[in-house]
Coordinates of C-alpha atoms in Angstrom, one line a residue:
Chain A
M376 CA 12.0 -8.2 -13.0
S377 CA 10.3 -11.8 -11.5
A378 CA 10.9 -14.4 -14.5
G379 CA 8.0 -14.5 -17.0
G380 CA 6.0 -17.3 -18.0
R381 CA 6.4 -18.4 -13.6
D382 CA 3.2 -17.6 -12.5
P383 CA -0.3 -16.7 -14.1
L384 CA -1.4 -13.5 -14.3
R385 CA -4.1 -13.6 -11.9
I386 CA -7.3 -11.4 -13.3
A387 CA -10.3 -10.5 -11.5
V388 CA -13.8 -10.5 -13.0
P389 CA -17.0 -9.8 -12.7
K390 CA -19.4 -12.5 -12.6
G391 CA -22.9 -11.4 -14.2
R392 CA -23.8 -9.3 -17.4
V393 CA -20.2 -7.7 -18.0
L394 CA -18.9 -11.2 -18.5
S395 CA -19.3 -11.9 -21.9
G396 CA -19.1 -8.9 -23.2
L397 CA -15.4 -8.8 -21.8
A398 CA -15.2 -12.2 -22.6
R399 CA -15.8 -10.8 -26.6
L400 CA -13.1 -8.3 -25.2
F401 CA -10.5 -10.1 -24.9
A402 CA -11.6 -12.5 -28.2
R403 CA -10.6 -9.0 -30.2
A404 CA -7.7 -8.5 -28.5
G405 CA -6.2 -11.8 -29.2
I406 CA -5.7 -12.5 -25.6
D407 CA -7.2 -16.5 -25.3
C408 CA -9.2 -16.4 -22.3
G409 CA -10.4 -20.4 -22.2
D410 CA -13.1 -21.2 -20.7
L411 CA -14.1 -17.7 -18.9
L412 CA -17.7 -18.1 -20.0
A413 CA -18.0 -21.9 -19.3
D414 CA -21.6 -22.2 -17.9
D415 CA -20.9 -24.2 -14.2
R416 CA -19.9 -22.8 -11.2
R417 CA -15.6 -22.5 -10.9
L418 CA -14.8 -19.6 -9.7
V419 CA -11.5 -20.0 -10.6
R420 CA -10.9 -20.6 -14.6
D421 CA -7.6 -20.5 -16.5
S422 CA -6.8 -19.4 -19.7
G423 CA -6.1 -22.3 -22.0
D424 CA -1.9 -21.5 -23.1
G425 CA -2.2 -21.3 -18.7
R426 CA -0.9 -17.3 -19.1
L427 CA -4.1 -16.0 -17.1
R428 CA -6.3 -17.2 -14.3
F429 CA -9.2 -15.3 -14.0
Y430 CA -11.2 -15.2 -10.5
L431 CA -14.8 -14.8 -10.6
L432 CA -16.3 -12.0 -8.5
K433 CA -18.5 -9.6 -7.3
P434 CA -18.9 -6.4 -9.3
D435 CA -18.3 -3.8 -6.3
D436 CA -15.9 -7.1 -4.4
V437 CA -12.5 -7.0 -7.9
P438 CA -11.4 -3.6 -6.5
T439 CA -10.7 -5.2 -3.0
W440 CA -9.2 -8.4 -4.4
V441 CA -6.5 -6.3 -6.7
E442 CA -5.9 -3.7 -4.2
Y443 CA -5.0 -6.4 -1.1
G444 CA -2.7 -7.8 -4.1
A445 CA -5.0 -11.1 -4.2
A446 CA -5.4 -10.5 -7.9
D447 CA -2.9 -8.3 -10.4
L448 CA -5.5 -6.4 -12.5
G449 CA -9.1 -6.8 -12.2
V450 CA -12.6 -5.4 -14.5
S451 CA -14.4 -3.1 -12.6
G452 CA -17.0 -0.7 -12.8
R453 CA -16.0 3.3 -12.5
D454 CA -18.7 3.8 -10.1
V455 CA -17.7 1.0 -7.8
L456 CA -13.6 3.3 -8.1
M457 CA -15.2 6.9 -7.5
E458 CA -17.4 6.1 -4.8
R459 CA -15.0 4.0 -2.8
R460 CA -11.5 5.4 -3.3
Y461 CA -9.3 2.7 -3.8
R462 CA -4.9 2.8 -5.1
L463 CA -5.2 1.3 -8.0
Y464 CA -3.8 2.4 -11.2
Q465 CA -6.9 2.4 -14.2
L466 CA -5.0 1.7 -17.1
V467 CA -7.5 1.1 -19.7
E468 CA -11.6 2.4 -20.2
L469 CA -12.8 -0.8 -21.3
G470 CA -15.9 0.6 -23.1
I471 CA -17.8 -2.7 -21.8
G472 CA -20.9 -2.3 -19.0
R473 CA -21.4 1.0 -20.2
C474 CA -24.2 3.0 -17.9
R475 CA -24.5 6.3 -16.3
L476 CA -25.1 7.2 -13.0
V477 CA -28.6 9.4 -12.0
V478 CA -30.8 11.2 -9.8
A479 CA -34.1 9.8 -10.7
T480 CA -37.7 10.4 -9.0
R481 CA -41.8 9.8 -9.8
K482 CA -42.9 11.3 -12.7
G483 CA -43.3 14.7 -12.0
A484 CA -42.5 14.7 -8.7
V485 CA -41.7 17.9 -6.6
V486 CA -37.8 17.2 -4.4
P487 CA -38.4 19.2 -1.4
D488 CA -35.0 21.3 -0.5
A489 CA -33.8 18.7 1.8
P490 CA -34.4 15.7 -0.2
R491 CA -34.0 12.0 1.6
I492 CA -31.5 10.2 -1.1
A493 CA -32.1 6.1 -1.6
T494 CA -29.0 5.1 -2.9
K495 CA -25.7 2.3 -2.8
Y496 CA -23.6 5.1 -3.4
R497 CA -23.1 7.3 0.1
E498 CA -20.3 9.0 -1.4
L499 CA -21.0 10.3 -4.7
A500 CA -24.8 11.1 -4.0
A501 CA -23.9 13.5 -0.6
A502 CA -20.4 14.5 -3.2
H503 CA -23.2 16.0 -5.9
F504 CA -26.1 17.1 -3.5
G505 CA -23.7 18.9 -1.7
A506 CA -21.7 20.3 -4.6
R507 CA -25.1 21.8 -4.9
G508 CA -26.0 23.5 -1.4
I509 CA -28.3 20.5 -1.0
Q510 CA -28.7 19.2 2.5
A511 CA -29.8 15.7 1.0
E512 CA -30.5 12.6 3.8
I513 CA -28.6 9.9 2.6
V514 CA -30.3 6.5 2.8
Y515 CA -28.4 3.5 2.6
V516 CA -30.1 0.8 0.8
Q517 CA -28.3 -2.5 -1.0
G518 CA -30.8 -3.5 -4.3
S519 CA -35.0 -2.3 -5.5
V520 CA -33.3 0.8 -5.1
E521 CA -36.5 2.1 -7.5
L522 CA -38.2 0.6 -4.7
A523 CA -37.5 3.6 -2.5
P524 CA -39.4 6.6 -4.2
L525 CA -42.3 4.3 -4.6
T526 CA -42.8 3.7 -1.0
G527 CA -42.3 6.6 0.3
L528 CA -38.6 5.5 2.1
A529 CA -37.4 8.8 -0.4
D530 CA -37.7 11.5 -2.5
A531 CA -35.7 10.3 -5.3
I532 CA -32.8 8.0 -5.1
V533 CA -29.2 8.0 -7.6
D534 CA -28.8 4.6 -9.1
L535 CA -26.8 2.8 -11.9
V536 CA -29.5 3.4 -15.2
E537 CA -28.5 1.3 -18.6
T538 CA -31.2 1.6 -20.7
G539 CA -33.9 3.3 -18.7
T540 CA -36.2 0.7 -18.3
T541 CA -37.0 -0.4 -15.0
L542 CA -37.2 3.7 -13.6
V543 CA -40.1 3.8 -17.1
E544 CA -41.6 0.4 -15.5
N545 CA -41.4 1.4 -12.1
D546 CA -42.9 5.3 -13.1
L547 CA -39.9 6.8 -12.2
E548 CA -38.0 9.3 -14.5
E549 CA -34.0 10.7 -14.9
R550 CA -33.7 14.0 -13.5
E551 CA -29.5 14.7 -13.6
T552 CA -27.4 12.5 -14.7
I553 CA -24.0 12.1 -11.8
A554 CA -21.5 10.7 -13.8
E555 CA -21.0 7.9 -17.5
I556 CA -19.8 4.8 -16.4
S557 CA -17.9 1.9 -17.8
S558 CA -15.3 -0.8 -17.2
V559 CA -12.3 -0.5 -15.6
L560 CA -9.1 -2.7 -16.3
V561 CA -7.7 -2.0 -12.2
A562 CA -3.8 -3.0 -11.2
N563 CA -2.5 -3.0 -7.9
P564 CA 0.8 -0.5 -8.3
A565 CA 3.4 -2.9 -6.7
L566 CA 2.4 -5.9 -8.4
Y567 CA 1.8 -4.3 -12.1
K568 CA 5.7 -2.9 -11.5
L569 CA 6.9 -6.2 -10.5
R570 CA 5.1 -8.4 -13.2
L571 CA 5.7 -5.4 -16.4
A572 CA 5.8 -7.1 -19.2
E573 CA 3.7 -9.7 -18.9
A574 CA 0.8 -7.0 -17.7
R575 CA 1.7 -4.3 -19.8
G576 CA 1.4 -7.3 -22.9
V577 CA -2.5 -7.6 -21.6
V578 CA -3.2 -3.8 -21.0
E579 CA -1.8 -2.8 -24.7
R580 CA -3.2 -5.7 -26.6
L581 CA -7.1 -4.4 -24.4
R582 CA -6.3 -0.7 -25.5
A583 CA -5.7 -1.1 -29.4
A584 CA -9.2 -3.8 -29.2
V585 CA -10.9 -0.8 -27.4
E586 CA -9.4 1.5 -30.2
S587 CA -10.4 -0.6 -32.9
A588 CA -13.7 -0.7 -31.7
G589 CA -14.3 3.1 -31.3
E590 CA -13.1 3.7 -34.8
A591 CA -15.2 0.5 -36.1
Chain B
M1241 CA -34.6 -5.8 22.1
T1242 CA -31.8 -7.9 23.2
D1243 CA -29.7 -7.1 25.8
P1244 CA -26.1 -6.6 24.2
G1245 CA -24.4 -8.1 26.5
P1246 CA -20.8 -6.6 28.3
P1247 CA -18.6 -4.5 26.4
A1248 CA -16.4 -7.3 24.6
L1249 CA -12.6 -6.9 26.1
H1250 CA -11.5 -8.5 22.8
A1251 CA -12.0 -5.2 21.2
L1252 CA -9.7 -2.5 20.1
P1253 CA -9.4 0.3 18.9
A1254 CA -10.1 0.6 14.7
G1255 CA -6.8 -0.9 12.9
M1256 CA -5.0 -1.7 16.2
A1257 CA -3.6 -4.9 16.6
D1258 CA -1.6 -7.2 18.4
L1259 CA 2.1 -9.0 17.9
L1260 CA 2.2 -12.6 19.3
P1261 CA 5.6 -13.9 20.2
A1262 CA 6.6 -15.2 16.6
E1263 CA 5.4 -11.3 14.7
A1264 CA 6.9 -9.5 17.3
A1265 CA 10.0 -11.4 16.7
V1266 CA 10.3 -10.6 13.1
E1267 CA 9.3 -7.2 13.5
A1268 CA 12.3 -6.8 15.7
W1269 CA 15.1 -9.0 14.1
L1270 CA 13.8 -6.6 11.0
A1271 CA 13.4 -2.8 12.8
G1272 CA 17.4 -4.7 14.4
R1273 CA 18.7 -5.4 10.9
V1274 CA 17.4 -2.1 8.8
M1275 CA 18.8 0.3 12.0
E1276 CA 22.3 -0.9 12.1
S1277 CA 22.6 -0.7 9.1
F1278 CA 21.5 3.0 8.5
A1279 CA 23.9 3.1 11.5
L1280 CA 26.6 1.6 9.7
H1281 CA 25.8 4.2 7.3
G1282 CA 26.3 7.3 9.6
Y1283 CA 22.7 8.0 10.7
Q1284 CA 22.3 8.3 14.4
R1285 CA 19.7 7.3 15.9
V1286 CA 16.4 9.9 17.5
G1287 CA 13.3 9.7 19.4
L1288 CA 10.1 11.3 18.4
P1289 CA 7.1 12.0 19.8
A1290 CA 3.8 9.3 18.7
L1291 CA 1.8 12.8 19.2
E1292 CA 2.2 15.9 17.0
L1293 CA 0.2 19.6 16.6
V1294 CA -2.0 18.8 13.9
R1295 CA -0.9 22.7 12.9
V1296 CA 2.9 21.8 12.9
L1297 CA 2.3 18.4 10.8
E1298 CA -0.3 21.0 8.5
R1299 CA 3.4 22.9 7.7
G1300 CA 5.0 19.7 6.6
L1301 CA 1.9 17.3 5.0
G1302 CA -0.2 20.6 3.6
E1303 CA -3.3 20.7 4.5
L1304 CA -4.6 17.6 6.2
D1305 CA -7.8 15.5 5.5
P1306 CA -9.3 14.8 9.7
R1307 CA -10.6 12.0 8.2
E1308 CA -7.2 10.2 7.5
L1309 CA -5.9 11.4 10.4
V1310 CA -6.3 10.0 14.4
C1311 CA -6.8 13.4 16.5
F1312 CA -8.5 14.9 19.3
V1313 CA -8.6 18.5 21.6
E1314 CA -5.5 18.4 24.4
P1315 CA -7.7 19.6 27.4
E1316 CA -5.1 21.6 28.3
T1317 CA -4.1 23.7 26.1
G1318 CA -7.1 23.6 23.7
E1319 CA -4.3 22.2 21.1
L1320 CA -5.4 19.8 18.2
V1321 CA -3.3 16.6 18.9
A1322 CA -2.8 13.7 16.4
F1323 CA -1.2 10.8 16.5
R1324 CA 1.8 11.3 13.7
P1325 CA 0.6 9.8 10.2
D1326 CA 4.7 10.7 8.8
M1327 CA 7.8 10.8 10.7
T1328 CA 9.3 13.5 8.0
P1329 CA 7.6 16.5 9.1
Q1330 CA 8.8 15.8 12.9
I1331 CA 12.1 15.1 12.2
A1332 CA 11.9 18.4 9.6
R1333 CA 10.8 20.1 13.0
L1334 CA 13.1 18.6 14.9
V1335 CA 16.2 19.3 12.9
A1336 CA 15.1 23.3 12.8
T1337 CA 14.2 24.0 16.0
R1338 CA 16.4 22.3 17.9
L1339 CA 20.0 21.3 15.7
G1340 CA 19.7 24.4 13.8
D1341 CA 23.3 25.5 14.3
R1342 CA 24.6 22.1 13.4
E1343 CA 27.3 22.6 10.6
G1344 CA 27.3 20.5 7.4
P1345 CA 25.7 17.6 7.1
V1346 CA 22.9 15.8 9.2
R1347 CA 22.0 11.6 9.0
L1348 CA 19.4 11.1 11.7
A1349 CA 17.9 7.4 11.6
Y1350 CA 14.4 6.6 13.5
Q1351 CA 12.0 3.2 13.9
G1352 CA 8.5 4.0 15.5
S1353 CA 5.0 3.6 13.9
V1354 CA 2.8 5.8 11.9
L1355 CA -1.0 6.4 12.2
R1356 CA -3.5 6.9 8.8
R1357 CA -6.6 6.4 8.5
R1358 CA -7.6 5.6 5.2
R1359 CA -11.4 6.4 4.3
E1360 CA -14.0 4.2 2.7
R1361 CA -11.0 1.8 1.2
A1362 CA -10.0 -1.9 1.5
R1363 CA -7.4 -1.0 3.9
R1364 CA -8.8 1.0 7.0
Q1365 CA -6.9 2.6 9.7
Q1366 CA -3.9 0.8 10.5
Q1367 CA -0.5 1.3 12.6
L1368 CA 2.2 1.4 10.1
P1369 CA 5.4 -0.1 11.4
Q1370 CA 8.5 2.1 10.2
A1371 CA 11.9 3.1 9.9
G1372 CA 13.5 5.4 8.4
I1373 CA 16.8 7.9 7.2
E1374 CA 16.9 11.8 6.6
L1375 CA 20.1 13.2 5.3
V1376 CA 19.6 17.3 5.7
G1377 CA 22.0 19.6 4.3
L1378 CA 23.1 17.4 1.1
A1379 CA 21.4 18.7 -2.2
A1380 CA 20.7 17.1 -5.3
P1381 CA 22.3 14.5 -7.0
E1382 CA 24.6 14.0 -4.2
G1383 CA 22.3 13.9 -1.0
D1384 CA 19.7 11.6 -3.7
E1385 CA 22.3 8.9 -4.5
E1386 CA 23.8 8.8 -0.9
T1387 CA 20.1 8.4 0.4
I1388 CA 19.1 5.6 -1.9
R1389 CA 22.5 3.6 -1.0
A1390 CA 21.7 3.6 2.3
A1391 CA 18.4 2.6 1.7
C1392 CA 18.9 -0.6 -0.6
A1393 CA 21.8 -1.5 1.9
A1394 CA 19.3 -1.8 4.5
V1395 CA 16.7 -3.7 2.4
R1396 CA 19.5 -6.2 1.8
A1397 CA 20.3 -6.2 5.0
A1398 CA 16.3 -7.1 5.6
G1399 CA 17.1 -10.6 4.0
L1400 CA 15.9 -9.3 0.3
R1401 CA 17.9 -10.1 -2.5
R1402 CA 15.3 -9.4 -5.1
F1403 CA 14.4 -6.1 -5.3
H1404 CA 13.2 -3.4 -7.2
V1405 CA 14.3 0.2 -7.5
E1406 CA 11.9 2.9 -9.0
L1407 CA 12.8 6.5 -9.7
S1408 CA 10.4 9.2 -10.4
H1409 CA 10.8 13.4 -10.1
T1410 CA 8.0 15.2 -8.9
G1411 CA 9.2 18.4 -11.0
V1412 CA 7.7 16.7 -14.4
A1413 CA 3.8 17.0 -13.3
R1414 CA 4.5 20.1 -11.0
A1415 CA 6.5 22.2 -14.1
L1416 CA 3.4 21.0 -16.8
M1417 CA 0.7 21.8 -14.3
A1418 CA 2.4 25.0 -13.3
P1419 CA 0.4 27.3 -14.8
L1420 CA -3.1 25.6 -13.4
T1421 CA -4.8 27.1 -10.3
A1422 CA -4.6 24.7 -7.5
E1423 CA -8.3 23.1 -8.0
Q1424 CA -7.2 22.2 -11.4
R1425 CA -4.3 20.5 -10.5
A1426 CA -5.9 18.3 -7.6
A1427 CA -8.2 16.9 -10.6
L1428 CA -5.4 16.3 -12.8
V1429 CA -2.9 14.6 -9.9
E1430 CA -6.1 12.6 -9.2
A1431 CA -6.3 11.5 -12.5
L1432 CA -2.5 11.1 -13.4
A1433 CA -2.0 8.9 -10.1
H1434 CA -4.4 6.5 -11.0
K1435 CA -2.5 6.7 -14.7
D1436 CA -5.9 6.8 -16.1
A1437 CA -5.2 8.3 -19.1
T1438 CA -8.9 8.6 -20.3
E1439 CA -9.6 10.2 -17.4
L1440 CA -6.7 12.7 -17.7
G1441 CA -7.7 13.5 -21.0
R1442 CA -11.1 14.8 -20.8
R1443 CA -10.1 16.8 -17.6
A1444 CA -6.7 18.0 -19.6
R1445 CA -8.9 19.0 -22.1
D1446 CA -10.4 22.5 -21.1
A1447 CA -7.1 23.3 -18.8
A1448 CA -5.1 26.1 -20.7
L1449 CA -1.8 24.7 -21.3
P1450 CA 0.5 25.2 -24.3
T1451 CA -0.4 21.9 -26.8
A1452 CA 2.9 20.5 -26.1
V1453 CA 2.6 20.5 -23.0
R1454 CA -0.8 19.3 -23.4
E1455 CA 0.3 16.3 -24.7
A1456 CA 3.2 15.6 -22.6
L1457 CA 0.9 15.6 -19.8
V1458 CA -1.7 13.1 -21.2
E1459 CA 1.4 10.7 -22.2
L1460 CA 2.8 10.7 -18.4
P1461 CA 0.6 7.3 -17.5
A1462 CA 2.4 5.7 -20.3
L1463 CA 6.0 6.8 -19.2
H1464 CA 7.1 4.2 -16.5
G1465 CA 9.5 0.7 -17.4
D1466 CA 13.1 0.5 -17.8
V1467 CA 15.7 3.6 -17.8
E1468 CA 14.9 3.6 -21.8
V1469 CA 11.8 5.0 -21.5
L1470 CA 13.8 8.1 -20.6
E1471 CA 14.3 8.5 -24.2
E1472 CA 11.1 8.3 -25.2
A1473 CA 9.8 10.8 -22.0
A1474 CA 13.0 13.2 -23.5
R1475 CA 10.9 13.7 -26.4
L1476 CA 8.0 14.3 -25.2
L1477 CA 9.9 17.1 -22.6
D1478 CA 12.6 18.7 -23.8
P1479 CA 10.3 21.5 -25.5
T1480 CA 8.5 21.7 -22.0
P1481 CA 9.2 23.6 -19.1
A1482 CA 9.5 19.7 -17.3
R1483 CA 12.8 20.2 -19.0
D1484 CA 14.9 20.6 -15.5
A1485 CA 13.4 18.3 -14.2
L1486 CA 13.7 15.6 -16.7
A1487 CA 17.9 16.1 -16.6
E1488 CA 17.6 16.2 -13.2
L1489 CA 16.2 12.7 -13.3
R1490 CA 18.3 11.2 -16.1
A1491 CA 21.2 12.5 -13.5
L1492 CA 20.2 10.2 -10.7
C1493 CA 19.5 7.3 -12.3
S1494 CA 23.2 7.3 -14.3
A1495 CA 24.5 7.9 -11.0
V1496 CA 22.6 4.9 -8.7
A1497 CA 23.0 2.7 -12.3
A1498 CA 26.8 3.3 -13.1
G1499 CA 27.0 2.6 -9.1
V1500 CA 24.8 -0.9 -9.3
I1501 CA 23.1 0.4 -6.1
A1502 CA 19.9 -1.6 -6.8
P1503 CA 19.3 -5.4 -8.7
S1504 CA 16.7 -3.5 -10.9
L1505 CA 15.9 -0.2 -11.5
G1506 CA 13.6 1.5 -13.3
V1507 CA 12.0 4.8 -14.0
D1508 CA 8.2 6.8 -13.5
L1509 CA 7.3 10.0 -15.0
G1510 CA 4.0 9.8 -14.0
E1511 CA 3.7 9.1 -10.5
A1512 CA 1.8 11.4 -8.4
W1513 CA 1.2 9.4 -5.3
D1514 CA 4.3 10.5 -3.3
F1515 CA 3.8 13.0 -0.5
D1516 CA 3.3 17.0 -1.4
Y1517 CA 6.5 17.9 0.8
Y1518 CA 8.7 16.7 -2.1
T1519 CA 10.4 18.8 -4.7
G1520 CA 12.7 17.0 -6.6
G1521 CA 13.5 13.1 -7.3
T1522 CA 11.2 10.4 -5.2
F1523 CA 12.3 6.9 -5.4
R1524 CA 10.3 3.2 -3.6
V1525 CA 11.5 0.0 -3.6
L1526 CA 9.4 -2.8 -4.5
A1527 CA 9.8 -6.4 -4.2
E1528 CA 8.1 -10.1 -4.9
G1529 CA 6.2 -11.1 -2.0
A1530 CA 4.9 -7.9 -1.3
A1531 CA 1.6 -6.3 -2.9
E1532 CA 2.7 -3.2 -1.5
R1533 CA 5.9 -0.9 -1.9
V1534 CA 8.5 -1.9 0.7
G1535 CA 10.0 1.3 1.2
S1536 CA 10.0 4.6 0.2
G1537 CA 11.3 8.5 -0.4
G1538 CA 12.5 11.3 -2.0
R1539 CA 14.1 15.1 -1.9
Y1540 CA 12.0 17.8 0.1
D1541 CA 14.2 20.8 -0.2
Q1542 CA 11.8 23.0 0.9
L1543 CA 10.4 21.6 3.9
L1544 CA 13.0 22.7 6.6
G1545 CA 12.4 26.0 5.3
R1546 CA 9.0 26.5 6.7
F1547 CA 10.1 25.7 9.5
G1548 CA 12.4 28.2 9.5
A1549 CA 15.8 26.8 8.6
P1550 CA 15.5 25.8 4.9
R1551 CA 18.4 23.5 3.9
P1552 CA 17.7 21.1 1.4
A1553 CA 17.0 17.2 2.6
C1554 CA 16.1 13.8 1.7
G1555 CA 14.8 11.1 2.9
F1556 CA 13.8 7.2 3.2
A1557 CA 11.5 5.5 5.0
L1558 CA 11.1 1.3 5.0
D1559 CA 7.8 -0.4 5.8
L1560 CA 8.4 -2.9 7.6
V1561 CA 5.1 -5.4 7.5
P1562 CA 5.5 -5.8 4.0
L1563 CA 9.1 -5.7 4.3
G1564 CA 8.9 -8.9 6.2
R1565 CA 6.1 -10.5 3.8
A1566 CA 9.0 -10.0 1.0
A1567 CA 11.8 -11.4 3.2
R1568 CA 9.4 -14.5 4.7
H1569 CA 8.7 -15.0 0.6
Q1570 CA 12.2 -14.8 -0.3
G1571 CA 13.6 -16.9 2.3
G1572 CA 14.9 -13.9 3.9
L1573 CA 14.2 -14.5 7.7
P1574 CA 16.1 -16.7 10.0
P1575 CA 14.9 -19.4 11.6
S1576 CA 13.4 -18.8 15.1
P1577 CA 16.8 -19.6 17.2
P1578 CA 16.1 -22.8 19.5
R1579 CA 15.6 -21.9 22.9
V1580 CA 16.2 -24.4 26.4
G1581 CA 14.7 -25.7 29.0
V1582 CA 17.3 -27.7 31.4
L1583 CA 16.7 -30.1 33.6
A1584 CA 18.5 -31.0 36.8
E1585 CA 18.4 -30.6 40.3
A1586 CA 19.0 -26.3 41.5
G1587 CA 22.7 -25.7 42.0
A1588 CA 23.0 -27.5 38.5
A1589 CA 20.6 -26.7 36.2
Q1590 CA 21.3 -22.7 37.4
R1591 CA 24.8 -23.8 36.7
L1592 CA 23.6 -24.6 33.4
L1593 CA 20.8 -21.9 32.3
A1594 CA 24.1 -18.9 33.3
A1595 CA 26.3 -20.9 30.8
L1596 CA 23.5 -20.7 28.3
R1597 CA 22.6 -17.2 28.7
A1598 CA 26.1 -16.3 28.7
A1599 CA 26.3 -17.6 25.3
G1600 CA 23.2 -15.7 24.0
V1601 CA 21.1 -19.1 24.3
P1602 CA 17.6 -18.3 25.6
A1603 CA 17.0 -20.6 28.9
V1604 CA 14.4 -21.5 31.2
R1605 CA 14.7 -24.4 33.9
V1606 CA 11.6 -26.4 33.7
G1607 CA 10.6 -29.9 35.4
G1608 CA 10.8 -30.6 39.2
P1609 CA 14.5 -32.6 40.3
A1610 CA 16.5 -34.2 38.1
G1611 CA 14.3 -36.3 35.6
V1612 CA 16.4 -39.3 33.9
A1613 CA 15.0 -40.9 30.9
L1614 CA 11.7 -39.1 30.3
D1615 CA 9.2 -40.2 27.9
R1616 CA 8.1 -37.8 24.6
R1617 CA 4.5 -37.2 26.3
E1618 CA 6.7 -35.9 29.6
L1619 CA 9.2 -33.8 27.4
T1620 CA 6.1 -32.0 25.2
H1621 CA 4.4 -31.3 28.6
L1622 CA 7.8 -29.5 29.8
A1623 CA 7.8 -28.0 27.2
A1624 CA 4.4 -26.4 27.4
E1625 CA 5.7 -25.4 30.5
A1626 CA 8.1 -23.7 29.1
G1627 CA 6.5 -21.4 27.3
G1628 CA 5.5 -23.5 23.8
G1629 CA 7.7 -23.6 20.5
R1630 CA 10.2 -25.1 20.2
W1631 CA 12.3 -26.1 22.7
E1632 CA 15.7 -27.6 23.0
L1633 CA 15.6 -30.0 26.8
R1634 CA 19.1 -30.3 28.4
S1635 CA 20.3 -31.9 31.7
P1636 CA 23.6 -32.5 32.9
E1637 CA 22.6 -35.7 33.8
S1638 CA 20.1 -37.0 31.2
R1639 CA 19.7 -37.8 27.6
C1640 CA 18.5 -34.3 26.2
E1641 CA 15.7 -34.1 23.6
C1642 CA 14.4 -31.6 21.1
V1643 CA 10.7 -31.7 21.1
D1644 CA 8.3 -30.0 19.0
D1645 CA 10.2 -30.6 15.8
A1646 CA 10.9 -33.9 16.4
A1647 CA 14.9 -34.0 16.2
V1648 CA 17.1 -35.3 18.9
V1649 CA 20.7 -34.0 20.0
A1650 CA 22.7 -35.5 21.4
A1651 CA 23.2 -36.0 25.2
A1652 CA 25.0 -33.7 27.8
Q1653 CA 26.2 -36.2 30.3
T1654 CA 27.7 -34.6 32.7
G1655 CA 28.5 -30.7 34.0
R1656 CA 32.0 -30.6 31.8
A1657 CA 30.0 -31.2 28.9
R1658 CA 28.3 -28.3 29.1
D1659 CA 30.2 -26.7 27.1
E1660 CA 29.6 -29.0 24.5
G1661 CA 25.9 -28.8 25.0
V1662 CA 26.2 -24.2 24.4
A1663 CA 28.0 -25.3 21.4
R1664 CA 25.6 -27.4 20.2
T1665 CA 22.4 -25.4 20.9
G1666 CA 23.9 -22.2 19.5
G1667 CA 24.3 -24.7 15.9
A1668 CA 20.5 -25.9 16.3

């Protein structure tokens, strides 16, 4: 219902490792994303045609921007969406930023009946062990999670693994996969509906690009 | 260890907030306009208690997640009591238990706050001011159309010109998922609510559903937009048990479109975030300037039956906070009316104050004995004394000035000019 082409569509994107894959996906989708990858410190970047405006955020913050409506669309890891249950549309699984949420321990370690688990994913870890009848003590840590089993902070960790190199280098091994993770295009439900024509244009192009990549 | 010091005096229970005069005035104005509009449509106001027994709420809302409620055990009775998270079950209880013998439709309106805790989400516990209506005893489609008409009139009364009404039908997804267990349905509804086609596809793959039903189900997240989407929906849903629900939705769309009730109309076949008690058509109002729905409603034909008095019913509630944001964004809020500070000796001041108040103009006395030819600094000081904000200073004897917004108003020279002064203030 809002007049098209008036304000740019605002897309919250994660700074860091996913961004280059995202720029490639936009290129394949034929969407101009301007200087999204420019090597400077600007947190707001516009597409060349002025129709899109990108906000560069810490990955965990993307859903918050979108849920409050400070951005119309966003690109977020499914791990964050599962952990914090946002009221967002999760419109396209983008196939980038692929990794797995796993349980890992020191090599060959015996996990006690009531293990201590170090993780950033409190809800997902508690739900995973709870469903198996294991009363785990969840220890919240924000980073260097791999260090926890080596230093006696925890018996196991629940964390994201991309290639597994970090685990191996820290003498850890993967025990279970909790979920396969990739980046998801999310939308604020109200703003998506109010700017449906423009938002859907982006959604459909990205979906087509993801599908063609899957077939290739 | 450091001394924690005395408890902070500014602390509030999580999610609670005060409203200062400017914000309180906006909320009161919106609530007043909306309730007046509801009253003009025949809806009579009722008062509802802030607290309700959890078992009563659960009768209406289904099993509640205690993490999303603010509840406690009432010491005298041992009953679990909650601050209401929704007022519709209260209306259902009220109508079923106290107005059960009324014949014909019952039209009720209410205004108040609900309290919802949203665990681990961007927005935590919040007190949400609402105003709504419930229409009991009128079946679809007449009841739905009347409710949507009253809802749109209320939205217009709140100053919105640009808004979008979206229609859905809970029967669509429900009919498709009918053969499944409650657990399977919950998993599918969660993916559907997020329009997460990938996850929905994964979860539907193993569900024991006929092929046509599964194909329709996984297409639901894409079936939204203009009412033309109904054609595509018919192709997918007509061979399935969702056919009747779709026919009802089409009838409702035609009625609302033909009546030109809303400035913009759409449909969403995959909407799954509405309350469990809805049984038929549902709708929500979206408006530029608000990043969440400004209101929502729908049909709940089973709810009164759960309280022992089965009757068809539907209702609608506006969320006053996003409504206010949208109204402000669209320039629909009225400017705050000027108030008058009267500067005069006691007798004259009281006469002028009485005249102003009788004309509906807020007025207070400022300063001491009659002041003449005050400078700007003194005027500003008097405005602050009167409570800050936008003030017009007025005296029977001297010049009158409007301070703060720096406009200058003509003088009311004598007591005789009072009436003229009153008129000027009204139009300022």
